[in-house]
Amino acid sequence: MHILVISSWYPNKSRPTHGIFNKDFVKAASLYHKVSVIHVCSNHKHNAHAIEIDEFTEDNVYHYVTYYKKISTPSIFGKFLKLRTTNNLYHNAFQKVVQKFGMPDIIHLNVVLPAGIGAYKLSKNYQIPLVVNECWTGYMPEDGNYKGFINKYFTKKILKHAKVVMPVSEDLKQHMIQHQLNCNYQIVPNIIHFEYQPALVKEATSKSLLHISTLDNQQKNIEGILRAFAIARNTEKELFLTIVGANPNAFLLKLVESLQLSSAVQFLGIIDKNELSLQYQTCIGLVMFSNYESFGLVLAECIAHGKPVITSICGGITNNISDKFGYTVKPKDEVALTSAILKLSKNPWLISEKEIKDFLGDYSLEKVAQKLDEIYKATSFGSFNK
């Protein structure tokens, strides 16, 4: 079958790590099907042209990425202009895909908004079944961003039209149901692209902890990690913390300085997969202290490297972390986090091969590809018709 993926979040020139996990879904789908990708996003360059097209093939997947000049008008007119502009761009991109590869059999939408409005129109106008995978934490009460009449109106309209909705975890599904989003749900988890390889499981070279995130303090509670780490380091002077995934803002840098951690904390920003794998190999474990999570991919990646994790229990796979894999604490409990950091620093260990493979189980590229294949076929044959 020909699967057309339309993605709200997808890596692009303006934001190279944005929705990178959605790219894994594309790769999984392409194991069994012909896949094309459409992504429409604003161009953050100040000298950007009105429209810029980036057309390329990567890993046998055709991509048609359209950049439009950012519309900054905050009024209702500005929102209408943005909607009209993007709908036209989705239509133009769709025509290009059809011209090259023929009509898609299924439209697969990554994350409901903002791309869902364009995906919905194409699905309805051309009578192409729509399926949706969702990982947005906005449905969770701790996040609280599923609000506003327009947001809720379009979300309900799109999901009601979809044949199948694929949240990445049972927690996320339940939160969506609590918002009266009653759909044909099929859980399809995020993909762990770090598969178990014995050569990657190595003893730590120092007492270094790793943290990976976008540094969104509301969700990830970076401040809490730094405060707990500072107290732990008063006892364990050799502790070190490496933070990956984004560059710190001025407030975090000032906090690091005020906690006298300048020599013990390093921010690496965005790094590639090989560098990230090296960080997993050399650390004693990963520390996460989120207030909420829809999945928690980096926890599984760390376990894939044989290293234990410290995490708050806050949704997604954080609910599946037993003492074989590390330590769990309650969100915001900095005293417990400090204690867990000290326990791990005094007694680091490697997770066994059997435990790693048992945990990773259903998160492999092949397993998710098989699940998507089943859903696509059932959708195509009408098994999920409403």
mmCIF file of C-alpha atoms in Angstrom:
data_model
loop_
_atom_site.group_PDB
_atom_site.id
_atom_site.type_symbol
_atom_site.label_atom_id
_atom_site.label_comp_id
_atom_site.label_asym_id
_atom_site.label_seq_id
_atom_site.Cartn_x
_atom_site.Cartn_y
_atom_site.Cartn_z
ATOM 1 C CA MET A 1 0.000 0.000 0.000
ATOM 2 C CA HIS A 2 0.958 3.637 -0.423
ATOM 3 C CA ILE A 3 0.929 5.403 2.968
ATOM 4 C CA LEU A 4 0.972 9.190 3.002
ATOM 5 C CA VAL A 5 2.305 10.495 6.317
ATOM 6 C CA ILE A 6 1.325 14.049 7.213
ATOM 7 C CA SER A 7 3.189 15.170 10.290
ATOM 8 C CA SER A 8 2.536 18.026 12.698
ATOM 9 C CA TRP A 9 5.969 17.534 14.230
ATOM 10 C CA TYR A 10 8.858 16.427 12.047
ATOM 11 C CA PRO A 11 12.584 17.237 11.848
ATOM 12 C CA ASN A 12 13.238 20.160 9.513
ATOM 13 C CA LYS A 13 15.856 22.814 8.774
ATOM 14 C CA SER A 14 14.361 25.233 11.272
ATOM 15 C CA ARG A 15 14.015 22.624 14.050
ATOM 16 C CA PRO A 16 16.218 19.584 13.353
ATOM 17 C CA THR A 17 15.085 17.494 16.357
ATOM 18 C CA HIS A 18 11.393 18.446 16.307
ATOM 19 C CA GLY A 19 9.265 15.296 16.467
ATOM 20 C CA ILE A 20 12.214 13.056 15.681
ATOM 21 C CA PHE A 21 10.286 10.092 17.122
ATOM 22 C CA ASN A 22 7.694 10.570 14.360
ATOM 23 C CA LYS A 23 10.468 9.904 11.872
ATOM 24 C CA ASP A 24 10.828 6.487 13.516
ATOM 25 C CA PHE A 25 7.138 5.799 12.771
ATOM 26 C CA VAL A 26 7.816 6.657 9.141
ATOM 27 C CA LYS A 27 10.735 4.246 9.051
ATOM 28 C CA ALA A 28 8.588 1.508 10.611
ATOM 29 C CA ALA A 29 5.781 2.039 8.112
ATOM 30 C CA SER A 30 8.272 1.887 5.240
ATOM 31 C CA LEU A 31 9.381 -1.653 6.180
ATOM 32 C CA TYR A 32 6.158 -3.045 4.686
ATOM 33 C CA HIS A 33 4.752 -0.207 2.563
ATOM 34 C CA LYS A 34 5.609 2.587 0.150
ATOM 35 C CA VAL A 35 5.670 5.791 2.204
ATOM 36 C CA SER A 36 5.573 9.478 1.317
ATOM 37 C CA VAL A 37 5.869 12.306 3.839
ATOM 38 C CA ILE A 38 4.341 15.782 3.730
ATOM 39 C CA HIS A 39 5.395 18.357 6.314
ATOM 40 C CA VAL A 40 4.412 22.029 6.327
ATOM 41 C CA CYS A 41 6.094 24.419 8.764
ATOM 42 C CA SER A 42 6.966 28.059 9.208
ATOM 43 C CA ASN A 43 10.454 29.231 8.307
ATOM 44 C CA HIS A 44 12.134 30.948 11.242
ATOM 45 C CA LYS A 45 14.811 32.643 9.136
ATOM 46 C CA HIS A 46 14.376 36.418 9.083
ATOM 47 C CA ASN A 47 15.144 36.658 5.361
ATOM 48 C CA ALA A 48 12.922 33.731 4.424
ATOM 49 C CA HIS A 49 11.105 33.686 1.115
ATOM 50 C CA ALA A 50 7.337 33.385 1.125
ATOM 51 C CA ILE A 51 7.507 29.709 0.137
ATOM 52 C CA GLU A 52 10.460 27.327 0.102
ATOM 53 C CA ILE A 53 10.247 23.677 -0.986
ATOM 54 C CA ASP A 54 12.609 20.940 0.176
ATOM 55 C CA GLU A 55 12.040 17.772 -1.852
ATOM 56 C CA PHE A 56 14.201 14.708 -1.170
ATOM 57 C CA THR A 57 14.262 10.943 -0.713
ATOM 58 C CA GLU A 58 15.748 9.469 2.451
ATOM 59 C CA ASP A 59 15.819 5.758 3.365
ATOM 60 C CA ASN A 60 13.523 5.068 0.378
ATOM 61 C CA VAL A 61 10.927 7.515 1.740
ATOM 62 C CA TYR A 62 9.927 10.503 -0.382
ATOM 63 C CA HIS A 63 9.696 13.798 1.539
ATOM 64 C CA TYR A 64 7.997 17.000 0.474
ATOM 65 C CA VAL A 65 8.666 19.691 3.080
ATOM 66 C CA THR A 66 7.184 23.143 2.588
ATOM 67 C CA TYR A 67 8.417 26.182 4.511
ATOM 68 C CA TYR A 68 6.269 29.303 4.566
ATOM 69 C CA LYS A 69 7.154 32.742 5.886
ATOM 70 C CA LYS A 70 6.108 32.916 9.512
ATOM 71 C CA ILE A 71 2.766 34.685 10.022
ATOM 72 C CA SER A 72 3.174 36.742 13.191
ATOM 73 C CA THR A 73 -0.182 38.539 13.245
ATOM 74 C CA PRO A 74 -1.780 37.460 16.568
ATOM 75 C CA SER A 75 -5.336 38.430 15.593
ATOM 76 C CA ILE A 76 -8.166 36.198 14.407
ATOM 77 C CA PHE A 77 -7.355 37.402 10.896
ATOM 78 C CA GLY A 78 -3.781 36.171 11.346
ATOM 79 C CA LYS A 79 -5.013 32.720 12.408
ATOM 80 C CA PHE A 80 -7.386 32.593 9.444
ATOM 81 C CA LEU A 81 -4.577 33.628 7.086
ATOM 82 C CA LYS A 82 -2.289 30.922 8.491
ATOM 83 C CA LEU A 83 -5.010 28.274 8.149
ATOM 84 C CA ARG A 84 -5.786 29.271 4.555
ATOM 85 C CA THR A 85 -2.076 29.365 3.669
ATOM 86 C CA THR A 86 -1.277 25.966 5.157
ATOM 87 C CA ASN A 87 -4.372 24.305 3.661
ATOM 88 C CA ASN A 88 -3.273 25.472 0.212
ATOM 89 C CA LEU A 89 0.241 24.186 0.849
ATOM 90 C CA TYR A 90 -1.045 20.769 1.931
ATOM 91 C CA HIS A 91 -3.157 20.600 -1.222
ATOM 92 C CA ASN A 92 -0.181 21.525 -3.442
ATOM 93 C CA ALA A 93 2.066 18.984 -1.716
ATOM 94 C CA PHE A 94 -0.610 16.310 -2.038
ATOM 95 C CA GLN A 95 -0.892 16.918 -5.781
ATOM 96 C CA LYS A 96 2.872 16.543 -6.090
ATOM 97 C CA VAL A 97 2.818 13.201 -4.228
ATOM 98 C CA VAL A 98 -0.072 11.903 -6.346
ATOM 99 C CA GLN A 99 1.684 12.977 -9.527
ATOM 100 C CA LYS A 100 4.793 10.991 -8.564
ATOM 101 C CA PHE A 101 3.348 7.927 -6.840
ATOM 102 C CA GLY A 102 -0.395 7.824 -7.387
ATOM 103 C CA MET A 103 -3.245 8.197 -4.900
ATOM 104 C CA PRO A 104 -2.417 7.129 -1.334
ATOM 105 C CA ASP A 105 -4.321 4.213 0.184
ATOM 106 C CA ILE A 106 -4.159 5.655 3.694
ATOM 107 C CA ILE A 107 -3.283 9.010 5.244
ATOM 108 C CA HIS A 108 -1.335 8.597 8.485
ATOM 109 C CA LEU A 109 -1.364 11.746 10.635
ATOM 110 C CA ASN A 110 1.411 12.255 13.202
ATOM 111 C CA VAL A 111 -0.042 14.312 16.082
ATOM 112 C CA VAL A 112 -3.503 15.841 15.664
ATOM 113 C CA LEU A 113 -2.678 19.551 15.468
ATOM 114 C CA PRO A 114 -1.724 21.616 13.605
ATOM 115 C CA ALA A 115 -1.360 19.317 10.562
ATOM 116 C CA GLY A 116 -4.644 17.521 11.215
ATOM 117 C CA ILE A 117 -6.777 20.201 9.593
ATOM 118 C CA GLY A 118 -4.981 19.738 6.272
ATOM 119 C CA ALA A 119 -4.969 15.932 6.646
ATOM 120 C CA TYR A 120 -8.686 15.919 7.450
ATOM 121 C CA LYS A 121 -9.576 17.962 4.362
ATOM 122 C CA LEU A 122 -7.500 15.744 2.075
ATOM 123 C CA SER A 123 -8.941 12.586 3.632
ATOM 124 C CA LYS A 124 -12.505 13.812 3.242
ATOM 125 C CA ASN A 125 -12.151 15.374 -0.220
ATOM 126 C CA TYR A 126 -10.467 12.323 -1.745
ATOM 127 C CA GLN A 127 -12.178 9.629 0.366
ATOM 128 C CA ILE A 128 -8.887 8.308 1.768
ATOM 129 C CA PRO A 129 -9.029 6.615 5.196
ATOM 130 C CA LEU A 130 -7.313 8.561 7.976
ATOM 131 C CA VAL A 131 -5.387 7.068 10.914
ATOM 132 C CA VAL A 132 -3.730 9.120 13.649
ATOM 133 C CA ASN A 133 -0.884 8.471 16.057
ATOM 134 C CA GLU A 134 -0.724 10.787 19.066
ATOM 135 C CA CYS A 135 1.911 11.522 21.687
ATOM 136 C CA TRP A 136 0.985 15.077 22.789
ATOM 137 C CA THR A 137 1.023 15.557 26.560
ATOM 138 C CA GLY A 138 -1.459 18.436 26.323
ATOM 139 C CA TYR A 139 -4.354 16.083 27.119
ATOM 140 C CA MET A 140 -2.828 15.397 30.548
ATOM 141 C CA PRO A 141 -4.122 17.578 33.406
ATOM 142 C CA GLU A 142 -0.573 18.350 34.559
ATOM 143 C CA ASP A 143 0.082 19.926 31.147
ATOM 144 C CA GLY A 144 -3.368 21.414 30.627
ATOM 145 C CA ASN A 145 -2.849 22.705 27.092
ATOM 146 C CA TYR A 146 -5.871 20.903 25.640
ATOM 147 C CA LYS A 147 -8.081 23.943 25.975
ATOM 148 C CA GLY A 148 -9.795 26.638 23.971
ATOM 149 C CA PHE A 149 -12.819 26.344 21.708
ATOM 150 C CA ILE A 150 -10.909 26.249 18.396
ATOM 151 C CA ASN A 151 -8.370 23.689 19.594
ATOM 152 C CA LYS A 152 -11.069 21.377 20.985
ATOM 153 C CA TYR A 153 -13.376 21.844 18.002
ATOM 154 C CA PHE A 154 -10.798 20.784 15.423
ATOM 155 C CA THR A 155 -9.370 17.993 17.577
ATOM 156 C CA LYS A 156 -12.802 16.404 18.047
ATOM 157 C CA LYS A 157 -13.658 16.843 14.369
ATOM 158 C CA ILE A 158 -10.424 15.221 13.191
ATOM 159 C CA LEU A 159 -10.488 12.326 15.656
ATOM 160 C CA LYS A 160 -14.153 11.606 14.983
ATOM 161 C CA HIS A 161 -13.292 11.268 11.295
ATOM 162 C CA ALA A 162 -10.255 9.034 11.901
ATOM 163 C CA LYS A 163 -10.685 5.271 11.479
ATOM 164 C CA VAL A 164 -8.060 4.510 14.138
ATOM 165 C CA VAL A 165 -6.335 6.614 16.802
ATOM 166 C CA MET A 166 -2.984 5.335 18.100
ATOM 167 C CA PRO A 167 -1.843 6.895 21.397
ATOM 168 C CA VAL A 168 1.654 5.895 22.483
ATOM 169 C CA SER A 169 0.554 4.665 25.918
ATOM 170 C CA GLU A 170 -2.472 3.495 27.882
ATOM 171 C CA ASP A 171 -2.124 6.564 30.140
ATOM 172 C CA LEU A 172 -2.435 8.915 27.185
ATOM 173 C CA LYS A 173 -5.446 6.984 25.882
ATOM 174 C CA GLN A 174 -7.233 7.308 29.226
ATOM 175 C CA HIS A 175 -6.568 11.052 29.401
ATOM 176 C CA MET A 176 -7.965 11.472 25.882
ATOM 177 C CA ILE A 177 -11.091 9.513 26.842
ATOM 178 C CA GLN A 178 -11.542 11.797 29.857
ATOM 179 C CA HIS A 179 -11.880 14.652 27.354
ATOM 180 C CA GLN A 180 -14.770 12.766 25.670
ATOM 181 C CA LEU A 181 -12.574 11.875 22.716
ATOM 182 C CA ASN A 182 -14.207 8.528 22.039
ATOM 183 C CA CYS A 183 -12.367 6.791 19.200
ATOM 184 C CA ASN A 184 -11.245 3.404 17.940
ATOM 185 C CA TYR A 185 -8.055 3.261 19.991
ATOM 186 C CA GLN A 186 -5.064 1.018 19.294
ATOM 187 C CA ILE A 187 -1.987 1.526 21.477
ATOM 188 C CA VAL A 188 1.162 1.859 19.351
ATOM 189 C CA PRO A 189 4.215 2.826 21.428
ATOM 190 C CA ASN A 190 7.117 4.983 20.398
ATOM 191 C CA ILE A 191 10.045 3.102 18.875
ATOM 192 C CA ILE A 192 13.274 2.485 20.710
ATOM 193 C CA HIS A 193 15.808 2.826 17.918
ATOM 194 C CA PHE A 194 18.672 1.729 20.180
ATOM 195 C CA GLU A 195 18.374 -2.056 20.021
ATOM 196 C CA TYR A 196 20.282 -4.214 22.480
ATOM 197 C CA GLN A 197 23.881 -4.676 21.412
ATOM 198 C CA PRO A 198 26.350 -6.282 23.847
ATOM 199 C CA ALA A 199 29.161 -4.005 22.643
ATOM 200 C CA LEU A 200 27.204 -0.937 23.829
ATOM 201 C CA VAL A 201 26.814 -2.186 27.414
ATOM 202 C CA LYS A 202 29.903 -0.944 29.222
ATOM 203 C CA GLU A 203 30.932 -0.097 32.753
ATOM 204 C CA ALA A 204 30.755 3.633 33.501
ATOM 205 C CA THR A 205 34.052 5.476 33.287
ATOM 206 C CA SER A 206 33.089 7.993 35.996
ATOM 207 C CA LYS A 207 30.264 8.821 38.399
ATOM 208 C CA SER A 208 28.448 10.756 35.706
ATOM 209 C CA LEU A 209 24.658 10.979 35.492
ATOM 210 C CA LEU A 210 22.855 11.803 32.254
ATOM 211 C CA HIS A 211 19.718 13.852 31.627
ATOM 212 C CA ILE A 212 18.095 14.190 28.192
ATOM 213 C CA SER A 213 15.212 16.537 27.418
ATOM 214 C CA THR A 214 14.051 19.755 25.799
ATOM 215 C CA LEU A 215 14.690 21.495 29.151
ATOM 216 C CA ASP A 216 11.027 22.469 29.427
ATOM 217 C CA ASN A 217 10.963 23.057 33.159
ATOM 218 C CA GLN A 218 7.161 22.803 33.469
ATOM 219 C CA GLN A 219 7.272 19.205 32.268
ATOM 220 C CA LYS A 220 10.821 18.020 32.983
ATOM 221 C CA ASN A 221 11.450 19.873 36.294
ATOM 222 C CA ILE A 222 15.092 20.660 35.510
ATOM 223 C CA GLU A 223 15.284 22.955 38.546
ATOM 224 C CA GLY A 224 14.335 20.069 40.829
ATOM 225 C CA ILE A 225 17.019 17.849 39.294
ATOM 226 C CA LEU A 226 19.689 20.498 39.787
ATOM 227 C CA ARG A 227 18.706 21.185 43.420
ATOM 228 C CA ALA A 228 18.635 17.473 44.292
ATOM 229 C CA PHE A 229 21.895 16.876 42.452
ATOM 230 C CA ALA A 230 23.563 19.752 44.340
ATOM 231 C CA ILE A 231 22.638 18.237 47.703
ATOM 232 C CA ALA A 232 23.781 14.765 46.618
ATOM 233 C CA ARG A 233 27.110 16.199 45.460
ATOM 234 C CA ASN A 234 27.766 17.640 48.897
ATOM 235 C CA THR A 235 28.052 14.011 50.012
ATOM 236 C CA GLU A 236 29.472 12.463 46.828
ATOM 237 C CA LYS A 237 32.075 14.902 45.487
ATOM 238 C CA GLU A 238 32.830 12.855 42.344
ATOM 239 C CA LEU A 239 29.287 13.134 40.944
ATOM 240 C CA PHE A 240 28.921 14.779 37.549
ATOM 241 C CA LEU A 241 25.815 15.626 35.497
ATOM 242 C CA THR A 242 25.655 15.823 31.690
ATOM 243 C CA ILE A 243 22.554 17.438 30.171
ATOM 244 C CA VAL A 244 21.690 16.760 26.518
ATOM 245 C CA GLY A 245 18.933 17.854 24.145
ATOM 246 C CA ALA A 246 18.703 21.642 24.245
ATOM 247 C CA ASN A 247 20.732 24.682 25.194
ATOM 248 C CA PRO A 248 20.068 26.161 28.644
ATOM 249 C CA ASN A 249 18.408 29.528 29.111
ATOM 250 C CA ALA A 250 19.912 32.270 31.254
ATOM 251 C CA PHE A 251 17.859 31.248 34.291
ATOM 252 C CA LEU A 252 19.206 27.668 34.297
ATOM 253 C CA LEU A 253 22.772 28.871 33.864
ATOM 254 C CA LYS A 254 22.329 31.249 36.787
ATOM 255 C CA LEU A 255 20.814 28.436 38.890
ATOM 256 C CA VAL A 256 23.794 26.187 38.143
ATOM 257 C CA GLU A 257 26.112 28.986 39.233
ATOM 258 C CA SER A 258 24.152 29.781 42.393
ATOM 259 C CA LEU A 259 24.192 26.078 43.384
ATOM 260 C CA GLN A 260 27.978 26.083 42.842
ATOM 261 C CA LEU A 261 27.694 23.387 40.172
ATOM 262 C CA SER A 262 29.591 25.081 37.339
ATOM 263 C CA SER A 263 32.370 22.473 37.448
ATOM 264 C CA ALA A 264 29.970 19.547 37.897
ATOM 265 C CA VAL A 265 27.299 20.186 35.234
ATOM 266 C CA GLN A 266 27.801 20.383 31.481
ATOM 267 C CA PHE A 267 25.202 21.192 28.815
ATOM 268 C CA LEU A 268 25.945 19.499 25.482
ATOM 269 C CA GLY A 269 22.864 20.721 23.595
ATOM 270 C CA ILE A 270 21.807 18.711 20.534
ATOM 271 C CA ILE A 271 24.082 15.783 19.683
ATOM 272 C CA ASP A 272 23.826 13.015 17.075
ATOM 273 C CA LYS A 273 22.830 9.404 17.770
ATOM 274 C CA ASN A 274 26.398 8.113 17.940
ATOM 275 C CA GLU A 275 27.406 10.766 20.466
ATOM 276 C CA LEU A 276 24.244 10.070 22.465
ATOM 277 C CA SER A 277 25.021 6.349 22.513
ATOM 278 C CA LEU A 278 28.482 7.185 23.852
ATOM 279 C CA GLN A 279 26.923 9.243 26.656
ATOM 280 C CA TYR A 280 24.723 6.285 27.631
ATOM 281 C CA GLN A 281 27.769 3.996 27.628
ATOM 282 C CA THR A 282 29.895 6.215 29.866
ATOM 283 C CA CYS A 283 27.275 7.276 32.458
ATOM 284 C CA ILE A 284 26.176 5.379 35.572
ATOM 285 C CA GLY A 285 22.544 6.050 34.690
ATOM 286 C CA LEU A 286 19.859 8.450 33.514
ATOM 287 C CA VAL A 287 17.977 10.829 35.794
ATOM 288 C CA MET A 288 14.500 12.071 34.842
ATOM 289 C CA PHE A 289 12.204 14.014 37.181
ATOM 290 C CA SER A 290 9.230 14.853 34.968
ATOM 291 C CA ASN A 291 5.871 16.022 36.238
ATOM 292 C CA TYR A 292 4.156 14.145 33.385
ATOM 293 C CA GLU A 293 5.093 11.985 30.382
ATOM 294 C CA SER A 294 3.111 10.449 27.531
ATOM 295 C CA PHE A 295 5.815 7.840 26.928
ATOM 296 C CA GLY A 296 9.409 8.429 28.158
ATOM 297 C CA LEU A 297 11.533 7.172 25.275
ATOM 298 C CA VAL A 298 14.932 8.077 26.736
ATOM 299 C CA LEU A 299 14.336 5.798 29.739
ATOM 300 C CA ALA A 300 14.023 2.813 27.426
ATOM 301 C CA GLU A 301 17.065 3.897 25.421
ATOM 302 C CA CYS A 302 19.163 4.037 28.585
ATOM 303 C CA ILE A 303 17.967 0.574 29.639
ATOM 304 C CA ALA A 304 18.853 -0.672 26.144
ATOM 305 C CA HIS A 305 22.436 0.302 26.989
ATOM 306 C CA GLY A 306 22.301 -1.694 30.208
ATOM 307 C CA LYS A 307 22.230 1.336 32.495
ATOM 308 C CA PRO A 308 19.712 1.894 35.310
ATOM 309 C CA VAL A 309 17.436 4.922 35.483
ATOM 310 C CA ILE A 310 16.099 7.238 38.159
ATOM 311 C CA THR A 311 12.652 8.535 37.283
ATOM 312 C CA SER A 312 9.502 10.013 38.724
ATOM 313 C CA ILE A 313 6.397 7.886 38.168
ATOM 314 C CA CYS A 314 4.422 10.189 35.898
ATOM 315 C CA GLY A 315 2.886 8.188 33.016
ATOM 316 C CA GLY A 316 4.021 6.208 29.986
ATOM 317 C CA ILE A 317 6.741 3.652 30.619
ATOM 318 C CA THR A 318 7.692 5.271 33.935
ATOM 319 C CA ASN A 319 4.946 3.016 35.354
ATOM 320 C CA ASN A 320 6.940 -0.052 34.212
ATOM 321 C CA ILE A 321 10.229 0.748 35.951
ATOM 322 C CA SER A 322 10.908 -1.881 38.635
ATOM 323 C CA ASP A 323 13.913 -2.085 40.958
ATOM 324 C CA LYS A 324 15.672 -4.241 38.329
ATOM 325 C CA PHE A 325 15.900 -1.150 36.156
ATOM 326 C CA GLY A 326 16.559 1.597 38.689
ATOM 327 C CA TYR A 327 14.788 3.802 41.220
ATOM 328 C CA THR A 328 11.402 5.531 41.114
ATOM 329 C CA VAL A 329 10.245 8.571 43.062
ATOM 330 C CA LYS A 330 7.134 10.730 43.192
ATOM 331 C CA PRO A 331 7.058 13.878 41.039
ATOM 332 C CA LYS A 332 8.455 16.932 42.860
ATOM 333 C CA ASP A 333 9.902 14.830 45.721
ATOM 334 C CA GLU A 334 13.420 16.262 45.705
ATOM 335 C CA VAL A 335 14.395 14.537 48.972
ATOM 336 C CA ALA A 336 13.641 11.121 47.430
ATOM 337 C CA LEU A 337 15.448 12.117 44.233
ATOM 338 C CA THR A 338 18.560 13.081 46.203
ATOM 339 C CA SER A 339 18.446 9.730 48.017
ATOM 340 C CA ALA A 340 18.100 7.809 44.727
ATOM 341 C CA ILE A 341 21.037 9.681 43.172
ATOM 342 C CA LEU A 342 23.237 8.785 46.159
ATOM 343 C CA LYS A 343 22.143 5.129 46.099
ATOM 344 C CA LEU A 344 23.003 4.802 42.417
ATOM 345 C CA SER A 345 26.305 6.651 42.768
ATOM 346 C CA LYS A 346 27.396 4.311 45.593
ATOM 347 C CA ASN A 347 26.210 1.143 43.868
ATOM 348 C CA PRO A 348 26.108 1.446 40.050
ATOM 349 C CA TRP A 349 25.295 -1.726 38.124
ATOM 350 C CA LEU A 350 24.652 -3.105 34.649
ATOM 351 C CA ILE A 351 21.240 -4.496 33.723
ATOM 352 C CA SER A 352 21.381 -8.089 32.482
ATOM 353 C CA GLU A 353 20.914 -9.023 28.824
ATOM 354 C CA LYS A 354 17.734 -10.992 29.582
ATOM 355 C CA GLU A 355 16.170 -8.123 31.539
ATOM 356 C CA ILE A 356 17.026 -5.649 28.764
ATOM 357 C CA LYS A 357 15.465 -7.826 26.066
ATOM 358 C CA ASP A 358 12.368 -8.510 28.185
ATOM 359 C CA PHE A 359 11.853 -4.785 28.781
ATOM 360 C CA LEU A 360 12.434 -3.673 25.202
ATOM 361 C CA GLY A 361 10.052 -6.340 23.863
ATOM 362 C CA ASP A 362 7.284 -4.466 22.089
ATOM 363 C CA TYR A 363 9.204 -1.242 21.396
ATOM 364 C CA SER A 364 11.402 -2.451 18.542
ATOM 365 C CA LEU A 365 11.183 -1.056 15.015
ATOM 366 C CA GLU A 366 10.061 -4.446 13.676
ATOM 367 C CA LYS A 367 7.312 -4.905 16.295
ATOM 368 C CA VAL A 368 5.886 -1.428 15.677
ATOM 369 C CA ALA A 369 6.133 -1.988 11.897
ATOM 370 C CA GLN A 370 4.077 -5.187 12.288
ATOM 371 C CA LYS A 371 1.489 -3.357 14.417
ATOM 372 C CA LEU A 372 1.179 -0.543 11.869
ATOM 373 C CA ASP A 373 0.889 -3.079 9.055
ATOM 374 C CA GLU A 374 -2.011 -4.787 10.866
ATOM 375 C CA ILE A 375 -3.772 -1.456 11.402
ATOM 376 C CA TYR A 376 -3.262 -0.297 7.808
ATOM 377 C CA LYS A 377 -4.622 -3.573 6.426
ATOM 378 C CA ALA A 378 -7.607 -3.601 8.768
ATOM 379 C CA THR A 379 -8.332 0.038 7.868
ATOM 380 C CA SER A 380 -8.036 -0.656 4.144
ATOM 381 C CA PHE A 381 -10.311 -3.701 4.386
ATOM 382 C CA GLY A 382 -12.906 -1.745 6.360
ATOM 383 C CA SER A 383 -12.471 -3.520 9.693
ATOM 384 C CA PHE A 384 -12.327 -0.188 11.534
ATOM 385 C CA ASN A 385 -15.197 1.504 9.700
ATOM 386 C CA LYS A 386 -17.447 3.447 12.063
#
